[in-house]
Coordinates of C-alpha atoms in Angstrom, one line a residue:
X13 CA 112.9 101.5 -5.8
X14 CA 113.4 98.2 -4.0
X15 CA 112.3 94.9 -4.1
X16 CA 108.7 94.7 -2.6
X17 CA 106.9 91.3 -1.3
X18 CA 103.2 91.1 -0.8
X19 CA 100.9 88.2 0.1
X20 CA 98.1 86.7 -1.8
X21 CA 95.1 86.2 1.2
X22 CA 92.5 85.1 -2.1
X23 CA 90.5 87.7 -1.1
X24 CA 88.9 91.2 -3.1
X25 CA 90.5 93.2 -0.9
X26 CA 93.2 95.5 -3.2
X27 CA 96.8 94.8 -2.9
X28 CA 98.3 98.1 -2.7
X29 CA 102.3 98.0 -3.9
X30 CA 103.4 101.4 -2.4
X31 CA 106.5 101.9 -4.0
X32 CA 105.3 101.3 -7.6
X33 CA 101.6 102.7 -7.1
X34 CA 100.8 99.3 -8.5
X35 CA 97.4 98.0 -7.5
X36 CA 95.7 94.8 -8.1
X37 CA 92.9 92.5 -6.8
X38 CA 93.5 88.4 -7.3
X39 CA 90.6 86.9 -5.5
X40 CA 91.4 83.3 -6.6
X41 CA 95.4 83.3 -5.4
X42 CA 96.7 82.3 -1.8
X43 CA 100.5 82.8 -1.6
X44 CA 103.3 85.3 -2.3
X45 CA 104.1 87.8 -4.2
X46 CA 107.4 89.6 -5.3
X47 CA 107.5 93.2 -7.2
X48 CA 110.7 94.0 -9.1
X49 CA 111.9 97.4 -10.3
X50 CA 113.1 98.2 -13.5
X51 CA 116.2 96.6 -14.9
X52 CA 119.8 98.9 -14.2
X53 CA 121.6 96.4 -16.4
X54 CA 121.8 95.4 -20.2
X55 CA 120.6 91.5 -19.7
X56 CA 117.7 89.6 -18.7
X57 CA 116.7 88.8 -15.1
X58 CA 118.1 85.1 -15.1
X59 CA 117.2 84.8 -11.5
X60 CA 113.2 84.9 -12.7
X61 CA 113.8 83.0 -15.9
X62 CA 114.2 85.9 -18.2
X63 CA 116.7 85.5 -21.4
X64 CA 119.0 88.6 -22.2
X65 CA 117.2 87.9 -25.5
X66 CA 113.6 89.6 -24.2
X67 CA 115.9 92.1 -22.8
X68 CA 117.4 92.9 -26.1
X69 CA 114.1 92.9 -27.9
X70 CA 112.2 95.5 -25.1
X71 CA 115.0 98.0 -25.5
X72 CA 115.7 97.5 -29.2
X73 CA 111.1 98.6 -29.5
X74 CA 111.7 101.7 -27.2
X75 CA 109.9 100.3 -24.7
X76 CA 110.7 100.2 -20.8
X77 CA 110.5 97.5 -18.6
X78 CA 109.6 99.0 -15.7
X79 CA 108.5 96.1 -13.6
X80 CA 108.3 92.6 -13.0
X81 CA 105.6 90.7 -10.9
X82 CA 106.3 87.4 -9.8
X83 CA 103.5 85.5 -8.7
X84 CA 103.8 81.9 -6.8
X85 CA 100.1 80.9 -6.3
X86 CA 98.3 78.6 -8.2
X87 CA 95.4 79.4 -10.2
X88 CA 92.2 78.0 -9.4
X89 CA 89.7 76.3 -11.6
X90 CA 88.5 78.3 -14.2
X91 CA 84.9 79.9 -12.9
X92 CA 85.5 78.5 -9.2
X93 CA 84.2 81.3 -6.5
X94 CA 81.5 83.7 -7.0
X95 CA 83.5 86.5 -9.2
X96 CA 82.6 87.0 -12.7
X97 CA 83.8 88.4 -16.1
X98 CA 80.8 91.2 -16.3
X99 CA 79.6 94.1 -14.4
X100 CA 83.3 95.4 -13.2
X101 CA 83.6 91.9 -10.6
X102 CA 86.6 89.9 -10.8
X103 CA 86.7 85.9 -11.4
X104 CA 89.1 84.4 -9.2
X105 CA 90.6 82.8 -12.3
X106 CA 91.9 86.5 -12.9
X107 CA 94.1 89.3 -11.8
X108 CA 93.0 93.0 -12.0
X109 CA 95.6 95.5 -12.1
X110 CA 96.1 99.5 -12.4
X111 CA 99.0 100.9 -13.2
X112 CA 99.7 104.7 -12.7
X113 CA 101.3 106.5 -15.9
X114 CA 102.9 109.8 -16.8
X115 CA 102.6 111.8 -19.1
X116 CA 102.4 111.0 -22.6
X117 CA 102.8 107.7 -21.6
X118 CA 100.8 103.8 -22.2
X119 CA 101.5 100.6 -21.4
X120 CA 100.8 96.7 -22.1
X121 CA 101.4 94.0 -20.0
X122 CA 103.1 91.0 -20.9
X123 CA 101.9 87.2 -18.9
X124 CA 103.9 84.6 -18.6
X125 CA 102.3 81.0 -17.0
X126 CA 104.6 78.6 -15.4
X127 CA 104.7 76.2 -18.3
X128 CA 106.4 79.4 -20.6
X129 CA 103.0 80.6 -22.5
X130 CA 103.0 84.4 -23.0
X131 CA 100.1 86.7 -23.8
X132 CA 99.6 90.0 -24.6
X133 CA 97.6 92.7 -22.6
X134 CA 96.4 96.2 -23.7
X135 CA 94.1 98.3 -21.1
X136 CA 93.0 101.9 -22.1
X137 CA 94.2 104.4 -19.6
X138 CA 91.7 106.6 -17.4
X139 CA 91.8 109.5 -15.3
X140 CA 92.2 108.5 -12.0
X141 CA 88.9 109.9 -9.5
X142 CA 92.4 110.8 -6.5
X143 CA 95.8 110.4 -6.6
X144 CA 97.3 107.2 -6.1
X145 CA 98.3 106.1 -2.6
X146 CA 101.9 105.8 -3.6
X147 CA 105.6 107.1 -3.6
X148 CA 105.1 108.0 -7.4
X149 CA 101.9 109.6 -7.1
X150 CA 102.7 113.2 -7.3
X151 CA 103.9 112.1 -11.2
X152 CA 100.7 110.0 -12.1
X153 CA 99.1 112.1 -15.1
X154 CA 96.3 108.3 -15.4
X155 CA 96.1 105.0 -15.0
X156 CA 95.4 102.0 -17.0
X157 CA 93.4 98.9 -15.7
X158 CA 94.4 95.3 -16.9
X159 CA 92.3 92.0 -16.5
X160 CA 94.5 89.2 -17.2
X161 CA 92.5 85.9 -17.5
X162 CA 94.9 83.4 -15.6
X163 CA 95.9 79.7 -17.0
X164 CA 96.1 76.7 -15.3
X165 CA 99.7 75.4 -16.5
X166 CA 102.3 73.0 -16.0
X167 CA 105.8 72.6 -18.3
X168 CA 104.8 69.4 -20.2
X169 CA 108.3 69.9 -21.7
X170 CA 111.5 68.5 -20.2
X171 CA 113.6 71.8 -21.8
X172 CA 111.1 74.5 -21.1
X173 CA 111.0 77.6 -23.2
X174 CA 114.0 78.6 -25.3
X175 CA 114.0 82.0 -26.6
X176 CA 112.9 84.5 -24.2
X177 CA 112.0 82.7 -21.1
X178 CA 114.1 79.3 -19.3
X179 CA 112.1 77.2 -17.1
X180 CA 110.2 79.0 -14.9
X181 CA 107.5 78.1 -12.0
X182 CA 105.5 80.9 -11.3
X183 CA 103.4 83.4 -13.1
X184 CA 105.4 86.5 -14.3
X185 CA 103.6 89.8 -15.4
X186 CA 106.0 92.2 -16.8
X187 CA 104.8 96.0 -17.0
X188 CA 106.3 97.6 -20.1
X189 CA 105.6 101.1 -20.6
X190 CA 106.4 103.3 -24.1
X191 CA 105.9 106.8 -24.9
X192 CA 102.9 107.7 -26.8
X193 CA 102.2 110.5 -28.8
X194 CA 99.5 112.8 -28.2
X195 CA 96.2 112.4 -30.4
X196 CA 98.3 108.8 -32.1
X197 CA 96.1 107.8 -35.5
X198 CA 97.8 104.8 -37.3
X199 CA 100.2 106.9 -38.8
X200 CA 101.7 108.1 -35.9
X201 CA 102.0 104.2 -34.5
X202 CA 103.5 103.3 -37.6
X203 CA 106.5 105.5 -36.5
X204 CA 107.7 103.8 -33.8
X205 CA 108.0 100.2 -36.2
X206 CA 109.5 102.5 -38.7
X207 CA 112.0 103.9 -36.5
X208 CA 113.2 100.0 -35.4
X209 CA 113.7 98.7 -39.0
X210 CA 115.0 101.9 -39.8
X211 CA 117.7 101.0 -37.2
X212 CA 117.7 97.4 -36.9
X213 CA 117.2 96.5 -40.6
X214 CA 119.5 99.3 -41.7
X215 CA 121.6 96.9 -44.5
X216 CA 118.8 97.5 -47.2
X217 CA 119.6 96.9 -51.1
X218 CA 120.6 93.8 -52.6
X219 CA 123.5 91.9 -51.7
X220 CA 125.9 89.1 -52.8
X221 CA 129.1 87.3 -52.9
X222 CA 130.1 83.9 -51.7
X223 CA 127.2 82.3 -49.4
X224 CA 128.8 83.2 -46.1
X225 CA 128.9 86.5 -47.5
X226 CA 125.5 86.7 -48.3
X227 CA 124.1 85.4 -45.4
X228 CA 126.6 87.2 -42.6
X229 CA 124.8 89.8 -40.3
X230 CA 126.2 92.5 -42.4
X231 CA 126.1 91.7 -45.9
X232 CA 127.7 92.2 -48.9
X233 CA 126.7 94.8 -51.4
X234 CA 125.7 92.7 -54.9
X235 CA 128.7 95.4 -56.4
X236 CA 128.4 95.6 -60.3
X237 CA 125.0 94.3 -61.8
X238 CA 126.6 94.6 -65.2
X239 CA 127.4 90.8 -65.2
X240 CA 123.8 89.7 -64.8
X241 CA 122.7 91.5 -67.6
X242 CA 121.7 88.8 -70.4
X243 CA 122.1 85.9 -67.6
X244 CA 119.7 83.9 -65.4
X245 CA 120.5 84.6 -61.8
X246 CA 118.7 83.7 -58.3
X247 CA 117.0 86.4 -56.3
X248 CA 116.1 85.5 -52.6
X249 CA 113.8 87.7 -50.9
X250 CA 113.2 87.7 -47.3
X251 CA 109.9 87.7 -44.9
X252 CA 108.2 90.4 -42.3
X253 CA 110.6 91.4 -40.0
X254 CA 113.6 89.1 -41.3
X255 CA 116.8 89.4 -42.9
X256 CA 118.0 87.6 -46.2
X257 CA 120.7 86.1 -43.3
X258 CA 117.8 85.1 -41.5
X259 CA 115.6 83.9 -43.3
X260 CA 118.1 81.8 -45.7
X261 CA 120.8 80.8 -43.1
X262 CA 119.6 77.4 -42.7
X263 CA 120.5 76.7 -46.4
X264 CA 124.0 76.9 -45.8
X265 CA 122.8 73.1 -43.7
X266 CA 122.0 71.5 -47.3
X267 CA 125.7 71.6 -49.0
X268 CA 124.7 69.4 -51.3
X269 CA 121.7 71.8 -52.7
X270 CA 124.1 74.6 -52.5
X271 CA 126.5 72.8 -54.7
X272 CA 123.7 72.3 -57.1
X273 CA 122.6 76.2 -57.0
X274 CA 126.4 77.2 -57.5
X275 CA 126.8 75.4 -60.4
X276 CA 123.5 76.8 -62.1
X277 CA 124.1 80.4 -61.4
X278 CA 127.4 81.1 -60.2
X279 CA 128.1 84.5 -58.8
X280 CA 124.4 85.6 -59.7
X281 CA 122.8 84.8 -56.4
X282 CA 121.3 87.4 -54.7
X283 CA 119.7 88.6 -51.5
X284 CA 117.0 91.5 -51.4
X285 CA 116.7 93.2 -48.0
X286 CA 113.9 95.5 -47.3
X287 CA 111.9 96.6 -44.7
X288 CA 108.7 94.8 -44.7
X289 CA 106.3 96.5 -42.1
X290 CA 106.0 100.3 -42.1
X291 CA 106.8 100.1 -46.4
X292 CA 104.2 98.6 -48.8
X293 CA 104.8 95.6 -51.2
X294 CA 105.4 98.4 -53.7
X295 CA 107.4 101.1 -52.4
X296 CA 109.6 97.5 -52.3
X297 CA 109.3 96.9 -55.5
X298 CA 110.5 100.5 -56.7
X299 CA 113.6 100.0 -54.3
X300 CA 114.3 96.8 -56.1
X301 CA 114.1 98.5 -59.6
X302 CA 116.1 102.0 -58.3
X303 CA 118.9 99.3 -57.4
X304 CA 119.4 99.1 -61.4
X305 CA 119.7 102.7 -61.9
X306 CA 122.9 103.5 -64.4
X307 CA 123.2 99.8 -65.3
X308 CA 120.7 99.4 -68.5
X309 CA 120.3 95.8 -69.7
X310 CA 117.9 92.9 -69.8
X311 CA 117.7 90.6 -66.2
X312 CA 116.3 87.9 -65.7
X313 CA 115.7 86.2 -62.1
X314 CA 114.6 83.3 -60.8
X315 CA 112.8 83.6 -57.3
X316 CA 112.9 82.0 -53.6
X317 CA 110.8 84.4 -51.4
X318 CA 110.0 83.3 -47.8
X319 CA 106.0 84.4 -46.6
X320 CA 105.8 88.0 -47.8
X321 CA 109.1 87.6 -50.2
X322 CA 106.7 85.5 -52.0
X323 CA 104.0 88.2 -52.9
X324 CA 106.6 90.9 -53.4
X325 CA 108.5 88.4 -55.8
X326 CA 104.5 88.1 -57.9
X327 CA 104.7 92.1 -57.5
X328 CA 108.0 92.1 -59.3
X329 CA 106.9 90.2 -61.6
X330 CA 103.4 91.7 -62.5
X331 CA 105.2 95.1 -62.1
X332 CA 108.8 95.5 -63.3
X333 CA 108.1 96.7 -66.6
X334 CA 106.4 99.4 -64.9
X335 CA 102.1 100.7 -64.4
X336 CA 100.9 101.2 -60.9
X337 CA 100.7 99.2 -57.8
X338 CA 98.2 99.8 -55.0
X339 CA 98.9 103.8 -56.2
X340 CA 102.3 103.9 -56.2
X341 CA 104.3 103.9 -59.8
X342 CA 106.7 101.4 -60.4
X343 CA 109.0 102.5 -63.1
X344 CA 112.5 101.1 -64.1
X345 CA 115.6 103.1 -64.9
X346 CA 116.1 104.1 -68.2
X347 CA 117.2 101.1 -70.5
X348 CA 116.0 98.4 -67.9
X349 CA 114.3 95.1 -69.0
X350 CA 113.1 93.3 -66.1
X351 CA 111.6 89.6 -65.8
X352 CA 111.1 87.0 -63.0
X353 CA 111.0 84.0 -64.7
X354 CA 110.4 80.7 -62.1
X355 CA 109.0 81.5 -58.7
X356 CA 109.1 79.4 -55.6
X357 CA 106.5 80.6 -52.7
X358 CA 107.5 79.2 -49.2
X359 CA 104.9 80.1 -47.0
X360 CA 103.7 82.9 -48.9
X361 CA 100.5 84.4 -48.6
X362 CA 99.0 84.3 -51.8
X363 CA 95.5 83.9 -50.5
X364 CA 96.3 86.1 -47.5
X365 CA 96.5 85.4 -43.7
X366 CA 93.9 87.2 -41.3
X367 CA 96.7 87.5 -39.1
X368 CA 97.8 90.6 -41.3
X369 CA 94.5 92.6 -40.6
X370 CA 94.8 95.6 -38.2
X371 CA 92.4 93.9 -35.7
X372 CA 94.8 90.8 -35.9
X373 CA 97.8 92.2 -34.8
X374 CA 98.0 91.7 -31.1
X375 CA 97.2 87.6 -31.9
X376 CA 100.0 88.4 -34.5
X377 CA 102.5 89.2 -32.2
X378 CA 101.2 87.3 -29.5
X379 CA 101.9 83.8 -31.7
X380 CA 104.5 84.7 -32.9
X381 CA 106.7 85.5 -29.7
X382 CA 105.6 81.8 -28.4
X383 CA 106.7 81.0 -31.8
X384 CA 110.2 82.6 -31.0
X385 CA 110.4 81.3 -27.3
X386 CA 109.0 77.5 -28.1
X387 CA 110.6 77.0 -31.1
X388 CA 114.8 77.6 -31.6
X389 CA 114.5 78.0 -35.2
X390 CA 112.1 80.5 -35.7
X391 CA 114.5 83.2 -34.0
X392 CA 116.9 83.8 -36.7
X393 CA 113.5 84.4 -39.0
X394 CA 111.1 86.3 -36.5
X395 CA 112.7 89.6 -34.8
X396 CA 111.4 89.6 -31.1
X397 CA 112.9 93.4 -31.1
X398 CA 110.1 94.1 -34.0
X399 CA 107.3 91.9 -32.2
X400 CA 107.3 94.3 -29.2
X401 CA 108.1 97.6 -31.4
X402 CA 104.0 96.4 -32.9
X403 CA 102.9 95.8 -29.7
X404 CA 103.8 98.9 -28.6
X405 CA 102.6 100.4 -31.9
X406 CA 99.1 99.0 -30.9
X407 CA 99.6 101.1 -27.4
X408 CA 99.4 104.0 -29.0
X409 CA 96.9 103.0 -31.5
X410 CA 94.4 100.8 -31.3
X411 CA 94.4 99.7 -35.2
X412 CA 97.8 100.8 -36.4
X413 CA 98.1 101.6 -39.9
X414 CA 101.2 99.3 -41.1
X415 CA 100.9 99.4 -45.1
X416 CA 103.6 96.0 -45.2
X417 CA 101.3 94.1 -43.1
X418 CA 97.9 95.5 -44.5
X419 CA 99.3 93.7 -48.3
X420 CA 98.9 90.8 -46.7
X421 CA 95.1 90.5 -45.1
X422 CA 92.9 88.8 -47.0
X423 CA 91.2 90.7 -49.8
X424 CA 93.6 93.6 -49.7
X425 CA 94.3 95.7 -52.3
X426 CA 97.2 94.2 -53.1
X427 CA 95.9 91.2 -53.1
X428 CA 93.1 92.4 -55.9
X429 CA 95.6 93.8 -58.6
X430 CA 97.6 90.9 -57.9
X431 CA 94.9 88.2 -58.5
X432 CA 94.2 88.8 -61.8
X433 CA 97.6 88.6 -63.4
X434 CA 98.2 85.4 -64.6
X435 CA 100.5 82.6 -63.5
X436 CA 103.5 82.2 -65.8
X437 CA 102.6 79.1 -67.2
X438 CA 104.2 76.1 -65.3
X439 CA 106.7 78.7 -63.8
X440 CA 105.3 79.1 -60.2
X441 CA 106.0 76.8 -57.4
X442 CA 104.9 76.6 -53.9
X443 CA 106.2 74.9 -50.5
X444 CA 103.6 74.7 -47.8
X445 CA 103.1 73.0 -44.5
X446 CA 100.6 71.8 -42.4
X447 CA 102.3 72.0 -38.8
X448 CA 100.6 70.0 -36.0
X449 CA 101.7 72.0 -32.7
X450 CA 102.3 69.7 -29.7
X451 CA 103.2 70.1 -25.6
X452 CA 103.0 73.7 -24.5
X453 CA 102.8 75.4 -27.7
X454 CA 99.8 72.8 -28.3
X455 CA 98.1 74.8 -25.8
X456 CA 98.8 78.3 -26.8
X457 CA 97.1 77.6 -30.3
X458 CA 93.7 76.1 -28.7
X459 CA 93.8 79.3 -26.1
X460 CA 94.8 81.5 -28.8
X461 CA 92.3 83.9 -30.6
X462 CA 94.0 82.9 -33.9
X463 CA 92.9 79.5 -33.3
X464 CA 89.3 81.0 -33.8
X465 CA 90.0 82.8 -37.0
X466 CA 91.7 79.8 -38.2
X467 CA 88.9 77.5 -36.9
X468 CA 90.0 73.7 -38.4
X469 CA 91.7 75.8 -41.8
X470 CA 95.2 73.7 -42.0
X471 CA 97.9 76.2 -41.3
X472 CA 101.6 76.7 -40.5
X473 CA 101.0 78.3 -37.7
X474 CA 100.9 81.6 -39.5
X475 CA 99.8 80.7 -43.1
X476 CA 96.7 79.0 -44.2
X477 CA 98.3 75.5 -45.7
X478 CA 96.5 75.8 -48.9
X479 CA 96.7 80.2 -49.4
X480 CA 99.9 79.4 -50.8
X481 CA 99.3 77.6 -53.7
X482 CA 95.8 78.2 -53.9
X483 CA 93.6 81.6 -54.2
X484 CA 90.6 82.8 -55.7
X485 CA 91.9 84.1 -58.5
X486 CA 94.6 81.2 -59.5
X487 CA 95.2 77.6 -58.1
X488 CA 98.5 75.6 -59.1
X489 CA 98.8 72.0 -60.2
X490 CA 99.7 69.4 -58.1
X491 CA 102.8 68.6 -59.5
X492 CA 104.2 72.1 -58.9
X493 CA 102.9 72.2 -54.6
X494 CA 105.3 70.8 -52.3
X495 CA 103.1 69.8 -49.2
X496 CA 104.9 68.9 -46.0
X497 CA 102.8 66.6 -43.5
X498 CA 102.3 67.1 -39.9
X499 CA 105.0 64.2 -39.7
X500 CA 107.9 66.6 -40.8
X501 CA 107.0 69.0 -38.2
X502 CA 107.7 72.2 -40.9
X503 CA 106.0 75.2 -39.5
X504 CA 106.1 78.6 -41.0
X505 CA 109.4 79.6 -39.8
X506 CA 111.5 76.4 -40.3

């Protein structure tokens, strides 16, 4: 397939895009219009803005990108014209789009405005009444219709976005398409995230040795546990979809600190990875203890854990004696004594984030990938390759079933056997941040729906500012919470 260009007459007449059976109406939009085909090469289209980044991330979730609209037209004021939301009509502050589909085969679209917001967009597919007027007709096993609400946007920004998208000044609509498996509950969507942590999160285990050791891309295995047995050492654990690399490299900034932490434990610093979305809090927590097996002796840790490291540090630490967690025994080898002494929570979600809830994962991913194209330093800690690999999971089911992510939600059943344990004493700790977005990323919170969930709840962008030191079931003193103003500009991921 070639290049294709089409004009935008602001009319509700459909545009038909031959080549790629594409059709779409756009009542509101007078100018031009460019389809692309598929990538042939490994990068990003650099041309339309695109960073070999989002290119990376699409092919690490399984996902094709099998085309690109480009869009230059501005979008009209929002409820100008006589179109409408209801009865099947089309505002002309939208775009309506079918896209033909093979077999076994969905799709999601993904919108970029000209000031570098994206948004997510899932449409069911249907059985199309007659073939497709098109080239790739003859393959078209259904269709799936889009409505994608259009924003009124300008780069208040002098840099533009970062991560996935440069500069860019028109509207982009990429069609990514990803197999899905006949009949797909949760279980089955849970496969596909599995499958990307199984090969992009692949170093799993603890890990050590001198800090650029620990924190390199491929770590070093901890080697002998034998000479932490009977001595304080310092555990690290990690957040969804990160890495002990990323989620700690930004310590190696703060020489000073890791002086200090050198001197109080040595060679007994450590670095838990795990996989964090398609395994459970404990299912972690019995990989952490099977690490010990055939070295018997009594360990004690101290604790950093980034957002979920934090909750999976209070499930070591309710749990690594042994008993049950959430249904799942957690036992330690033979002749293992296990303890987490102090325990800091950065960003944890003791309290839970309603971001975690099945019915919250497209805003999930949707704020979090402007998280990673706004904001530089939230892509060493946020995966883009695991953001699309859940909203592809959400393709092929609408609620997917993700047991890491589920722990976290509000009231979860994690959360409930956790609750009632009590602190250790003055022991915990907790760093939390009340981030005040600004410019475009300003903009993608008050359009957001997770701006409606939080409602005027402080948050981190990700966290509710108070969850983490604060829950029902516990609340700790003021002389133990770290709080970092709006002033300090400390969101989740800093």
């Amino acid at each position: 397939m070639t290049e294709e260009r089409f004009q935008l007459l602001g009319d509700f007449t459909p545009i038909q895009l031959h080549e790629s059976g594409i059709s779409l109406v756009a009542p509101g939009l007078f100018g031009q219009g460019t389809i692309h085909p598929r990538r042939t090469d490994p990068g990003g289209r650099s041309a339309l803005g695109e960073q070999d980044e989002l290119a990376r991330a699409i092919d690490e979730s399984g996902a094709e990108d099998r085309f690109t609209l480009v869009l230059d037209a501005p979008t009209p004021e929002a409820g100008s014209g006589g179109g409408g939301r209801g009865g099947g009509t089309v505002a002309h502050d939208e775009v309506l789009m079918q896209v033909p589909l093979g077999q076994e085969e969905g799709a999601f679209l993904l919108y970029v405005d000209e000031a570098g917001r994206v948004s997510y967009h899932f449409g069911a597919p249907e059985e199309p009444a007659s073939p497709l007027p098109s080239s790739r007709s003859s393959g078209v096993a259904s269709q799936a219709t889009f409505r994608i609400p259009l924003r009124q946007a300008r780069d208040t920004e002098a840099e533009g976005g970062r991560g996935l998208f440069s500069r860019i000044t028109s509207k982009i609509i990429k069609v990514i398409v990803v197999k899905v498996i006949p009949d797909a509950a949760g279980g089955m969507a849970a496969r596909g995230v599995r499958r990307w942590e199984e090969r992009f999160r692949s170093h799993l285990g603890l890990h050590g040795g001198s800090w650029h050791e620990l924190l390199a891309p491929t770590p070093t295995p901890a080697g002998d546990l034998g000479r932490l047995e009977g001595r304080r050492a310092l555990l690290l654990i990690h957040g969804t979809t990160s890495t002990t690399a990323g989620a700690f490299a930004r310590l190696t900034e703060q020489e000073r600190l890791l002086e200090r932490l050198r001197l109080r434990y040595g060679d007994r610093i450590l670095g838990f990875n795990h996989h964090t979305m398609s395994r459970s809090v404990a299912e972690n927590v019995q990989q952490f203890l099977d690490a010990f097996q055939g070295a018997p002796g009594r360990y004690t840790f101290d604790v950093i854990g980034h957002s979920r490291g934090g909750l999976l540090a209070r499930a070591l630490a309710a749990r690594s004696s042994g008993g049950t967690l959430t249904g799942h025994p957690c036992r330690p080898p033979e002749g293992v004594e296990m303890s987490m002494d102090r325990i800091a929570f950065v960003a944890t979600p003791n309290a839970g984030t309603a971001m975690a809830r099945p019915d919250g994962i497209p805003g999930l991913v949707e704020r979090l990938t402007n998280m990673v194209n706004r904001l530089p330093d939230s892509a060493p800690v946020i995966a883009a390759g695991a953001l699309l690999a859940l909203a592809a999971a959400t393709v092929e089911a609408a609620l997917p079933r993700l047991p890491g992510l589920a722990d976290q939600a509000p009231g979860s059943d994690l959360q409930q056997e956790l609750g009632p344990s009590p602190p250790n004493g003055d022991r915990w700790f907790a760093l939390t941040a009340h981030y005040r977005p600004s410019g475009n990323l300003l903009d993608v919170v008050r359009s957001g729906a997770m701006d409606r969930i939080f409602g005027a709840t402080l948050n981190d962008l990700v966290v509710p500012t108070d969850g983490v030191s604060a829950t029902p079931f516990f609340t700790l003193a003021p002389n133990r919470v770290i709080t970092f103003t709006p002033d300090r500009s400390v969101h989740h991921s800093a």
